[in-house]
Coordinates of C-alpha atoms and ligand atoms in Angstrom, one line a residue:
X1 CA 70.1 105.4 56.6
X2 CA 73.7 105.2 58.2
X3 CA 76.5 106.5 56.9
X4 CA 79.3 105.1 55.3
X5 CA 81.6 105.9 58.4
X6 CA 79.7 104.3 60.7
X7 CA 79.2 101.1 58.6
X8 CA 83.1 101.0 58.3
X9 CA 83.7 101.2 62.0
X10 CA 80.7 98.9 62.5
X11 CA 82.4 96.3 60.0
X12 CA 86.1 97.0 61.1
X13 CA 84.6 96.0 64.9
X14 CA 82.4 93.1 63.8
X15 CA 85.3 91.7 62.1
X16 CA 87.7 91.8 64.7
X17 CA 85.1 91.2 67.3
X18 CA 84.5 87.8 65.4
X19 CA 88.6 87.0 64.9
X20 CA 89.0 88.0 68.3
X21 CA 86.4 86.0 70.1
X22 CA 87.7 83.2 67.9
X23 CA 91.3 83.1 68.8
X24 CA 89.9 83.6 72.3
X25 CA 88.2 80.3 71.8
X26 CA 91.0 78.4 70.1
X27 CA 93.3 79.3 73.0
X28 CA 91.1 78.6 75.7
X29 CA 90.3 75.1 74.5
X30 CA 94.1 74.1 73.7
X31 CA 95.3 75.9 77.5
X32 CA 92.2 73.4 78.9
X33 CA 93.5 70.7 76.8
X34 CA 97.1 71.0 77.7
X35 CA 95.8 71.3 81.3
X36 CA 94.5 68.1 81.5
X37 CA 97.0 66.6 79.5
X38 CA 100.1 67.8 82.5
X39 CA 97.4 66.6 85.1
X40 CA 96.6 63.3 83.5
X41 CA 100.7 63.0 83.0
X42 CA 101.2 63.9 86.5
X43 CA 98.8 62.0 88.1
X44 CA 100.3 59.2 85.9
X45 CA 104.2 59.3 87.3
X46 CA 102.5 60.0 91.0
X47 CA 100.6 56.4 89.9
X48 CA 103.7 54.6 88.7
X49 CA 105.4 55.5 91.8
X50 CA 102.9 54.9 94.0
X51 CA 102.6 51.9 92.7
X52 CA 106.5 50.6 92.2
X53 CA 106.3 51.6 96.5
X54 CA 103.4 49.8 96.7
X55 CA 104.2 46.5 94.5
X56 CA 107.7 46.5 96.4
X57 CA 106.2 46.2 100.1
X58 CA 103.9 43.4 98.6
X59 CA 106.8 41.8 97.4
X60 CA 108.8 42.2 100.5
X61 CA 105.3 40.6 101.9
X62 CA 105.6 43.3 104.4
X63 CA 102.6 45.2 105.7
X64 CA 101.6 48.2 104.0
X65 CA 102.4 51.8 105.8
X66 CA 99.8 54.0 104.7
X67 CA 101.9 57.1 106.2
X68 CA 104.8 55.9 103.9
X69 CA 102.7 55.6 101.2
X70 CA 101.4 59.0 101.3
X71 CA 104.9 60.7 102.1
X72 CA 105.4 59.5 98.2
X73 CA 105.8 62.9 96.4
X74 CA 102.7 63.8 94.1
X75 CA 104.8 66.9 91.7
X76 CA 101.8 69.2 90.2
X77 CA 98.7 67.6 91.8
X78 CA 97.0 68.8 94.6
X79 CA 94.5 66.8 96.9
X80 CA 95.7 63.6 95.7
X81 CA 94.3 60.3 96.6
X82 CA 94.7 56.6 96.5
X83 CA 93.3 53.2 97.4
X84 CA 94.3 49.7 96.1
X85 CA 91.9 47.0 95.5
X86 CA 93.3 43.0 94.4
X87 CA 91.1 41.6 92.1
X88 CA 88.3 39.9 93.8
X89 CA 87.6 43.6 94.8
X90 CA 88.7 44.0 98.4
X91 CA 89.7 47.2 99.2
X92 CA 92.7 46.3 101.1
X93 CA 94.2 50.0 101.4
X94 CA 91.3 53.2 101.3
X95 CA 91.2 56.8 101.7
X96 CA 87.6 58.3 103.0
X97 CA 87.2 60.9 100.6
X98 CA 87.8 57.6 97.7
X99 CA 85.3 55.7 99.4
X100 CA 82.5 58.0 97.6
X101 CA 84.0 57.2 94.2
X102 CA 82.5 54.7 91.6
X103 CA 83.4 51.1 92.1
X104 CA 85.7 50.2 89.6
X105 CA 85.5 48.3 86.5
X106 CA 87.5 45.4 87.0
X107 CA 87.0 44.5 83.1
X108 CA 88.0 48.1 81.5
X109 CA 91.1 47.7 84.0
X110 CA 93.0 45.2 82.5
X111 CA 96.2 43.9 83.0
X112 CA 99.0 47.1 83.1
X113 CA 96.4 49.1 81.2
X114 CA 96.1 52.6 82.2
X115 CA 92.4 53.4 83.1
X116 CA 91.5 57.7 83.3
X117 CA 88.1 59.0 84.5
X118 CA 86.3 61.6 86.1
X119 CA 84.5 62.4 89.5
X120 CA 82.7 65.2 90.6
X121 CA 81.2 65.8 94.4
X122 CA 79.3 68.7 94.4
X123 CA 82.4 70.7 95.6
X124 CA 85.3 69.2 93.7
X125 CA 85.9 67.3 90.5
X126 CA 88.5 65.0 90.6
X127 CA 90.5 63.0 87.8
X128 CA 91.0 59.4 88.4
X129 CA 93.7 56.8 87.0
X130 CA 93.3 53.0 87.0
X131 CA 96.5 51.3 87.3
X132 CA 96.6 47.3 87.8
X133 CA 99.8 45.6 88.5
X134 CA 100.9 42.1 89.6
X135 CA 103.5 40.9 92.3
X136 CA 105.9 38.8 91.8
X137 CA 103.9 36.4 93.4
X138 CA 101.5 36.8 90.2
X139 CA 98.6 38.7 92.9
X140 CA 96.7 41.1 90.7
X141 CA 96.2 44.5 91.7
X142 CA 94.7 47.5 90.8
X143 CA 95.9 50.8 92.2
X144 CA 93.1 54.1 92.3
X145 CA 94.8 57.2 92.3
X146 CA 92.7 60.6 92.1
X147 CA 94.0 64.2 92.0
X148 CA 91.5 67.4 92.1
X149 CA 91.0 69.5 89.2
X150 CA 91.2 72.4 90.7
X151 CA 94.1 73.7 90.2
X152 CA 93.0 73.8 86.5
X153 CA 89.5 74.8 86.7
X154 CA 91.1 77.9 88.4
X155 CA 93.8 78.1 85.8
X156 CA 91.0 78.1 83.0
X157 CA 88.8 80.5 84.9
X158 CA 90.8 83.2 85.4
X159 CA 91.8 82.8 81.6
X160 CA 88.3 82.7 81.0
X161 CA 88.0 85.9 83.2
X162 CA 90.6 87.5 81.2
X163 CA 88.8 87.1 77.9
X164 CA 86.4 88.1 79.2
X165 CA 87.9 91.8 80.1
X166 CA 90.2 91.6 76.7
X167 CA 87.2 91.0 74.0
X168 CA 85.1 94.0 74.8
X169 CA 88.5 96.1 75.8
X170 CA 89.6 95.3 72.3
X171 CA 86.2 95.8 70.6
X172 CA 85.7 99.2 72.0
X173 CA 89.5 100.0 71.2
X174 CA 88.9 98.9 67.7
X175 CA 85.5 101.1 67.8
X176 CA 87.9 104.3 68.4
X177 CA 90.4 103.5 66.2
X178 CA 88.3 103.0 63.1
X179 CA 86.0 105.6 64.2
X180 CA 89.6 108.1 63.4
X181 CA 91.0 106.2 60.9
X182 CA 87.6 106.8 58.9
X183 CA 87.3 110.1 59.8
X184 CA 91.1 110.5 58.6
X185 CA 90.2 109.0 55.4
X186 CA 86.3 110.6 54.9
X187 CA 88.3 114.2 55.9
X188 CA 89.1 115.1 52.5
X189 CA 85.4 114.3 51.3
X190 CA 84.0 116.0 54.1
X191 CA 86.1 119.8 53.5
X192 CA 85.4 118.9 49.6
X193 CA 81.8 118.7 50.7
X194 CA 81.7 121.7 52.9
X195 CA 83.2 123.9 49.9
X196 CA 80.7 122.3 47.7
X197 CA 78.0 123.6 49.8
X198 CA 79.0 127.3 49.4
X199 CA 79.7 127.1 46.0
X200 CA 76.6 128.7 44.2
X201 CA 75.3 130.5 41.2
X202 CA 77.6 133.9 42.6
X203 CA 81.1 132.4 43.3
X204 CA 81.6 129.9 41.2
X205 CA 85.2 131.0 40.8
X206 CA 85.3 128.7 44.0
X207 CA 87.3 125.6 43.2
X208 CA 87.5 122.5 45.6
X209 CA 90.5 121.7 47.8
X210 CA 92.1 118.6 47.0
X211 CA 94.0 116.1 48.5
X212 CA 97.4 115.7 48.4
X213 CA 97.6 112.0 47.7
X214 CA 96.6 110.9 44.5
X215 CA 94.1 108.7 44.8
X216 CA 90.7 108.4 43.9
X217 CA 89.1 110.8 46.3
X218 CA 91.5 113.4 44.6
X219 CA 90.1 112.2 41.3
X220 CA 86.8 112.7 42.3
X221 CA 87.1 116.3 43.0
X222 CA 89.3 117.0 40.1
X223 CA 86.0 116.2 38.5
X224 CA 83.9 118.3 40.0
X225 CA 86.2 121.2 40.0
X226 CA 86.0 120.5 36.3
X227 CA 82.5 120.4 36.5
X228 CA 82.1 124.0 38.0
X229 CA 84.5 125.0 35.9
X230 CA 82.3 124.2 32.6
X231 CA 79.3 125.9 34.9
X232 CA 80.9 128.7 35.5
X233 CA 82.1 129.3 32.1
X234 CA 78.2 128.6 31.1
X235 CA 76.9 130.9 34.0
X236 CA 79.7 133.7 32.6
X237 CA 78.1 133.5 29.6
X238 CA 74.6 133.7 29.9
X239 CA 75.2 136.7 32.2
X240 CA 77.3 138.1 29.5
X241 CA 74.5 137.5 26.8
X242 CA 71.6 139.3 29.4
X243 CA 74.2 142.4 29.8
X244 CA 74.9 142.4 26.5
X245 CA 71.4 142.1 24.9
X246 CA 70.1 144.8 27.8
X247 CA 72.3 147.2 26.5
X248 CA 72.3 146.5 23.0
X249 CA 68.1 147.1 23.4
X250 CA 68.5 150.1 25.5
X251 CA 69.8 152.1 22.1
X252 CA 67.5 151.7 19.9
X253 CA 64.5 151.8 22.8
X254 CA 65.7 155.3 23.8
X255 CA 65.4 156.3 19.9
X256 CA 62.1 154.9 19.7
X257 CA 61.1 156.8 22.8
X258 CA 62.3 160.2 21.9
X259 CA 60.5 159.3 18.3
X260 CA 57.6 159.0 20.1
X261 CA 57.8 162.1 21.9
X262 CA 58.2 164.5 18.9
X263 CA 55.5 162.5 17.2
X264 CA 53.0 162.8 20.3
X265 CA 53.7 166.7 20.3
X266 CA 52.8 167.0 17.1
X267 CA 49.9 165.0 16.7
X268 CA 46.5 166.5 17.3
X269 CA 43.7 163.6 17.1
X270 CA 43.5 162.9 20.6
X271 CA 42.7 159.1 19.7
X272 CA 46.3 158.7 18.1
X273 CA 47.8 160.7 21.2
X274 CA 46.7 158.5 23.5
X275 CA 47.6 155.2 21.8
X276 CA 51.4 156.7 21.5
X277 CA 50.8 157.9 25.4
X278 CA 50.2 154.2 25.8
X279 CA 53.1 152.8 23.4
X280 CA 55.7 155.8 25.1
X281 CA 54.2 153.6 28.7
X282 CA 55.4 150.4 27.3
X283 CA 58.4 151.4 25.7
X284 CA 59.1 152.9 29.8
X285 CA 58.2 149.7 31.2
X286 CA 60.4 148.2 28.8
X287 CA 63.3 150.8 29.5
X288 CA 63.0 149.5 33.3
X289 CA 63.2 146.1 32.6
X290 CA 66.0 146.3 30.4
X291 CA 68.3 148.5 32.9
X292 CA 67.3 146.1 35.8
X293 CA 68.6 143.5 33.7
X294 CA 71.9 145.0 33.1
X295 CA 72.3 146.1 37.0
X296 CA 71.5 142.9 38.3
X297 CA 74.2 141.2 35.4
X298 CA 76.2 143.3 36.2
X299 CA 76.0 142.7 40.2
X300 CA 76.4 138.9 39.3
X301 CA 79.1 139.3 37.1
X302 CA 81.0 141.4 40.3
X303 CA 81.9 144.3 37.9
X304 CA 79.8 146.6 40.3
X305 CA 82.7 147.8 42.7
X306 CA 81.4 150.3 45.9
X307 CA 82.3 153.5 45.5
X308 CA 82.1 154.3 48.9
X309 CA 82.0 158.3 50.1
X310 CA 80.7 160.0 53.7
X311 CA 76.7 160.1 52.2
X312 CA 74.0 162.5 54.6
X313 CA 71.3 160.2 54.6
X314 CA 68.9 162.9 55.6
X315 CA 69.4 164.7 52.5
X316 CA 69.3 161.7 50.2
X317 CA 66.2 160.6 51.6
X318 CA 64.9 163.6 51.2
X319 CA 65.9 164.0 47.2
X320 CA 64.5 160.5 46.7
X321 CA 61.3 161.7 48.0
X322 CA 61.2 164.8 46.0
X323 CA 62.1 162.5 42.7
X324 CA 59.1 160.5 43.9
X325 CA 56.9 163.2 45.2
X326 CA 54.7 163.6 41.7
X327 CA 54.1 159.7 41.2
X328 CA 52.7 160.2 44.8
X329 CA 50.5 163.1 44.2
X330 CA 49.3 161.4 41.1
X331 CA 48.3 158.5 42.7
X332 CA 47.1 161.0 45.7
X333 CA 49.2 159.5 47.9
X334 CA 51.0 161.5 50.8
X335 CA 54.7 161.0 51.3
X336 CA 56.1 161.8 55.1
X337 CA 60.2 162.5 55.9
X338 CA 60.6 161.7 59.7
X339 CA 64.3 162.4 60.1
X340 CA 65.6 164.2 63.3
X341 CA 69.1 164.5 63.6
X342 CA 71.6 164.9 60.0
X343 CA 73.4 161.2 59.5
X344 CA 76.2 160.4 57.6
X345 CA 77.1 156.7 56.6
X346 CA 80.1 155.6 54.9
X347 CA 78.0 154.0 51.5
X348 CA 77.5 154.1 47.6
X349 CA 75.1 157.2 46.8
X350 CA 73.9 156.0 43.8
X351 CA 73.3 152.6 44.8
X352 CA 71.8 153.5 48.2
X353 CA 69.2 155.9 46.2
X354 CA 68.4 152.9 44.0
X355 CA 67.6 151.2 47.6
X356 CA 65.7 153.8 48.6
X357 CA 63.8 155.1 45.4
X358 CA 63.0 150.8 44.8
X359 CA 61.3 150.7 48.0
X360 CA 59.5 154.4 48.0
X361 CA 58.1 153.3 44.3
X362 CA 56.9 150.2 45.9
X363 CA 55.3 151.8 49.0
X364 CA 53.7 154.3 46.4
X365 CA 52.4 151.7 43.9
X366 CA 50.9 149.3 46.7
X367 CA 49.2 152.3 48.5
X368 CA 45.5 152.9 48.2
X369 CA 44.7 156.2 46.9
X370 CA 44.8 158.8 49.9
X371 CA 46.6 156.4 52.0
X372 CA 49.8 157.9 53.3
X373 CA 53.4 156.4 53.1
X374 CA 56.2 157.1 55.7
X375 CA 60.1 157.3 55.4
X376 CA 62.1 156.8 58.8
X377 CA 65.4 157.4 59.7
X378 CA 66.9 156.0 62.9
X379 CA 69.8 155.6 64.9
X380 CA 70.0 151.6 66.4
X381 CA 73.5 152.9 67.9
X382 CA 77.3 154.3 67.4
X383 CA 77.9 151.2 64.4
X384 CA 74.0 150.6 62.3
X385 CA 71.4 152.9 61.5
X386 CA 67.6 152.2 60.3
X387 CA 65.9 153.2 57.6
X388 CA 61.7 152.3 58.0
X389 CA 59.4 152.3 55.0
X390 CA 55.6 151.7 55.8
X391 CA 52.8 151.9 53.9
X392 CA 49.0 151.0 54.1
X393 CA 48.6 149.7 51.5
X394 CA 47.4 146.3 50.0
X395 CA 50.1 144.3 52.5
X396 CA 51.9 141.0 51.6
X397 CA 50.3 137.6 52.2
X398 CA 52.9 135.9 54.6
X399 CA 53.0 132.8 52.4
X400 CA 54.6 134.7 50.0
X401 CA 56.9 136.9 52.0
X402 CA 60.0 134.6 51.3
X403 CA 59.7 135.4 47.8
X404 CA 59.4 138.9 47.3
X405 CA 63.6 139.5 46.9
X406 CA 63.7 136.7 44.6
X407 CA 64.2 138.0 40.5
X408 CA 60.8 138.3 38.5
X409 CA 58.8 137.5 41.9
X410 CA 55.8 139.4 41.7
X411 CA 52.8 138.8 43.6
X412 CA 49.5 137.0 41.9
X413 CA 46.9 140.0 43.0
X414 CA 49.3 143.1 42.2
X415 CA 50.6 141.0 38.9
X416 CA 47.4 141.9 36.5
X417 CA 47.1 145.7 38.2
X418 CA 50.3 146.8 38.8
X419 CA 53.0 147.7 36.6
X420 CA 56.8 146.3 37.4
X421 CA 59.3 143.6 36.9
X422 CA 59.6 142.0 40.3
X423 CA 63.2 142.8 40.2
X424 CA 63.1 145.6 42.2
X425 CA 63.7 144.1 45.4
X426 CA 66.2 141.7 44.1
X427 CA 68.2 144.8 43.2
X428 CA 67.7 146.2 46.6
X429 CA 68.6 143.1 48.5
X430 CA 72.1 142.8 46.6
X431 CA 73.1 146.5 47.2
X432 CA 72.1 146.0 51.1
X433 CA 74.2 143.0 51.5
X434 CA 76.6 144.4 49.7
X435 CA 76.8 147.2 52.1
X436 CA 77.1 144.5 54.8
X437 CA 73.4 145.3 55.8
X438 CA 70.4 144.0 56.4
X439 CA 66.9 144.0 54.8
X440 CA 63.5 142.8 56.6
X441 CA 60.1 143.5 55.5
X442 CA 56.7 142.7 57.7
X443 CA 53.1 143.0 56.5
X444 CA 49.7 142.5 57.4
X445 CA 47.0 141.7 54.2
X446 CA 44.9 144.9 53.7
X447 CA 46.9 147.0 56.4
X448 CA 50.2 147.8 56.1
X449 CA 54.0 147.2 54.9
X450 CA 57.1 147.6 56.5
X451 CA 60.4 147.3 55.1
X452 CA 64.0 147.9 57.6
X453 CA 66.8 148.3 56.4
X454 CA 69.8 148.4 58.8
X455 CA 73.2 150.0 57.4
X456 CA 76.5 149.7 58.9
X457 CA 78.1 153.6 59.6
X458 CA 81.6 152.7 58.7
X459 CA 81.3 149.6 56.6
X460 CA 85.0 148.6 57.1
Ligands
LIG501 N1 55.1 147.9 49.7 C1 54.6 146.8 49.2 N2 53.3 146.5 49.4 C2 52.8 145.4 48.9 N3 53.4 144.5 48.1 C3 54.7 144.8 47.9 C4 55.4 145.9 48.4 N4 56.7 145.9 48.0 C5 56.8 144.8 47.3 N5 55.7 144.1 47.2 C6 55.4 142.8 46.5 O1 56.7 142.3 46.2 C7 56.8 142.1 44.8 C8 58.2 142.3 44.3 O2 58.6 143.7 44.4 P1 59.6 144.2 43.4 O3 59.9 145.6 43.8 O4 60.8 143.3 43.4 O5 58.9 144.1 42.1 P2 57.9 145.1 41.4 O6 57.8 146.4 42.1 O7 56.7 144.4 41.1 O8 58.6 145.4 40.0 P3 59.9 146.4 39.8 O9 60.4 146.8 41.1 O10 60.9 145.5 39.0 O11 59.4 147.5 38.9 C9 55.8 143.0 44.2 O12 55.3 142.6 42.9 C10 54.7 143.0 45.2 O13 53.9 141.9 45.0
LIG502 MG1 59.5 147.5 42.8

């Protein structure tokens, strides 16, 4: 369902996503810890000096100056607070915003025990220290200090905040850069693939392109270049056996033919004539076939070269329908030449009157007797002309118009009635595109045929 690219950039993000979002975690939780931990060792010195101030004056049995008190310097807090409690809990110094705190417990607060906690009003938390003391008239004390946390909340927030930005910063980075490192290292698999693709049965002297590096994608397409290469050789040599065979039958069937001949002259029981009229039919039909065969092998095998001269369409069309013109009168079948202006088209004769006679014989032996069939000639402009064949005859089903150039497609209906091969068209279609043109046929059951083909003028 996906491909492998995308689950290699959806695992190369998942997994830093997941490391990410973890060290994101880990540092957040030691920076909050280590927060707290200065606070707490802050608040603690402001205590212990607060409180050395503090136990002093009592000693000195001097009155306490709350202004004094608070000019003591509090280094890395901010909103500090205090109050100081003996211990039958009397307040005996307080600070208003301390009078909301929790009352103290006396028995967690024992003697010189450090004591921490929390407070939180709705707008501020606060963290709280414990301290108690004694005078050195042996009075017990116990000295609140408090100092907001907000200095740190705001610390860890804006780290927070900063994660926050950095985890899907860095997952989408990681998205584009495994989204080209994959496409870096899929690149060779994809131009292998793309070659692949237009190797088929005619160019399989096509070999892959393969990677520099050695590796295993390399390996993989060594394979398969060995693997066309073993196809090729087999393709070579089936074509080779077709050509061969074709022209090794071809011999001996003209002999036979020309046997045939003599004998059918010479014969005068009209039963025995017309079996050897029907054997001298075969033996054509079988002539056809064989010298298709050896055209289209040798088409495959690329030994046909274009031999390209200045051809006057006009007057090859017109030969082709005088080579044609008996069939048609024996099958009563009128042959029209609609060709205004002389054209001349830089072709192969011979292979361009094979076009032309394949698709004449085809109009003729798919026309209805007394049925006419018409040969066009057209100029589309200065570079492509258009030659039209129609008939109206028996037509082509459109379900099987995609077949009709493929080799030894013949139609179902014609099959049983009509003489042929079905690689007449096949034929055709390879000269055309070997001209660089272009063949296109339209049809209607029971009405008509059309066949285009458009030639280039000056084909390079
Ligand atoms: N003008 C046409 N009208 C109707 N059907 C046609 C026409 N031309 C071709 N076809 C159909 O296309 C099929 C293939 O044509 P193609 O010329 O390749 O073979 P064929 O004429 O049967 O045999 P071959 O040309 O080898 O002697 C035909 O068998 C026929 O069914
Ligand atoms: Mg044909």
């Amino acid at each position: 369902m996906f491909s492998i690219k995308s689950k290699i950039i959806f695992a190369y993000t998942l997994v830093f996503g997941v490391m990410l979002s973890g060290f994101s975690f880990i540092i957040f939780q030691s920076t909050k810890h280590a927060e707290f931990q200065k606070l707490e060792a802050n608040l603690k010195s402001y205590s212990v000096a607060l409180q050395t101030e503090i136990a002093e004056e009592l000693s000195k049995d001097r009155e306490l100056d709350l202004k004094e008190l608070r000019s003591v310097r509090a280094k890395g807090l901010s909103g500090v607070r205090f109050q100081l409690f003996n211990y039958s809990h009397k307040k005996i110094l307080s600070d208003s915003i301390l009078s909301q705190f929790p009352e103290i417990n006396f028995n967690q607060t024992e003697k010189q025990v450090f004591h921490y906690s929390k407070f939180h009003t709705p707008k501020e938390s606060f963290k709280i220290l414990w301290i108690p003391f004694e005078t050195e008239q042996d009075s017990l004390y116990v000295l609140e200090t408090a100092a907001s946390m907000k200095d740190a909340y705001e610390d860890l927030d804006r780290l927070f905040y900063i994660f926050i930005i950095i985890i899907p910063l860095g997952l989408i980075l990681t998205g584009i850069m495994a989204y080209f490192i994959s496409k870096a290292a899929f690149k060779p698999i994809t131009q292998m693939s793309e070659t692949a693709k237009k190797i088929t049965g005619n160019n399989l002297d096509q070999r892959l392109k393969l990677p520099k590096a050695k590796d295993e994608v390399r390996a993989l397409g060594e394979t398969l270049n060995e693997m066309v290469e073993r196809l090729d050789d087999a393709f070579k040599s089936q074509k080779r056996f077709v050509a061969d065979a074709s022209h090794e039958i071809r011999t001996p069937l003209t002999v036979i033919q020309t046997e045939l001949e003599i004998l059918e002259r010479k014969l005068t029981d009209a039963e025995a004539k017309e079996s050897i009229k029907s054997s001298l039919n075969e033996i054509d039909g079988l002539t056809k076939l064989t010298s298709s065969l050896l055209t289209l092998s040798k088409l495959d095998s690329s030994q046909i070269k274009l031999n390209l001269t200045l051809v006057r369409l006009d007057e090859l069309l017109t030969d082709c329908i005088q080579l044609l013109n008996s069939q048609a009168i024996k099958k009563n079948v009128q042959l029209n030449l609609q060709i205004s202006d002389s054209v001349e088209i830089k072709a192969d004769k011979e292979k361009l009157k094979s076009v032309f006679v394949n698709l004449i014989d085809n109009a003729i032996k798919f026309s209805n007797s007394g049925s006419s069939v018409s040969v066009k000639l057209e100029i589309i402009d200065s570079k492509r002309i258009k030659i039209i064949f129609e008939d109206n005859g028996s037509g082509i089903p459109v379900h099987e118009l995609p077949y009709i150039f493929k080799r030894f497609y013949r139609s179902n209906e014609t099959r049983a009635e009509i003489s042929g091969n079905g690689l007449g068209l096949a034929i055709t279609k390879e000269i055309v595109d070997m001209h660089k043109g272009e063949i296109t046929v339209s049809s209607e059951v029971g009405a008509n045929t059309v066949f285009s083909v458009i030639l280039p003028v000056n084909i390079f």
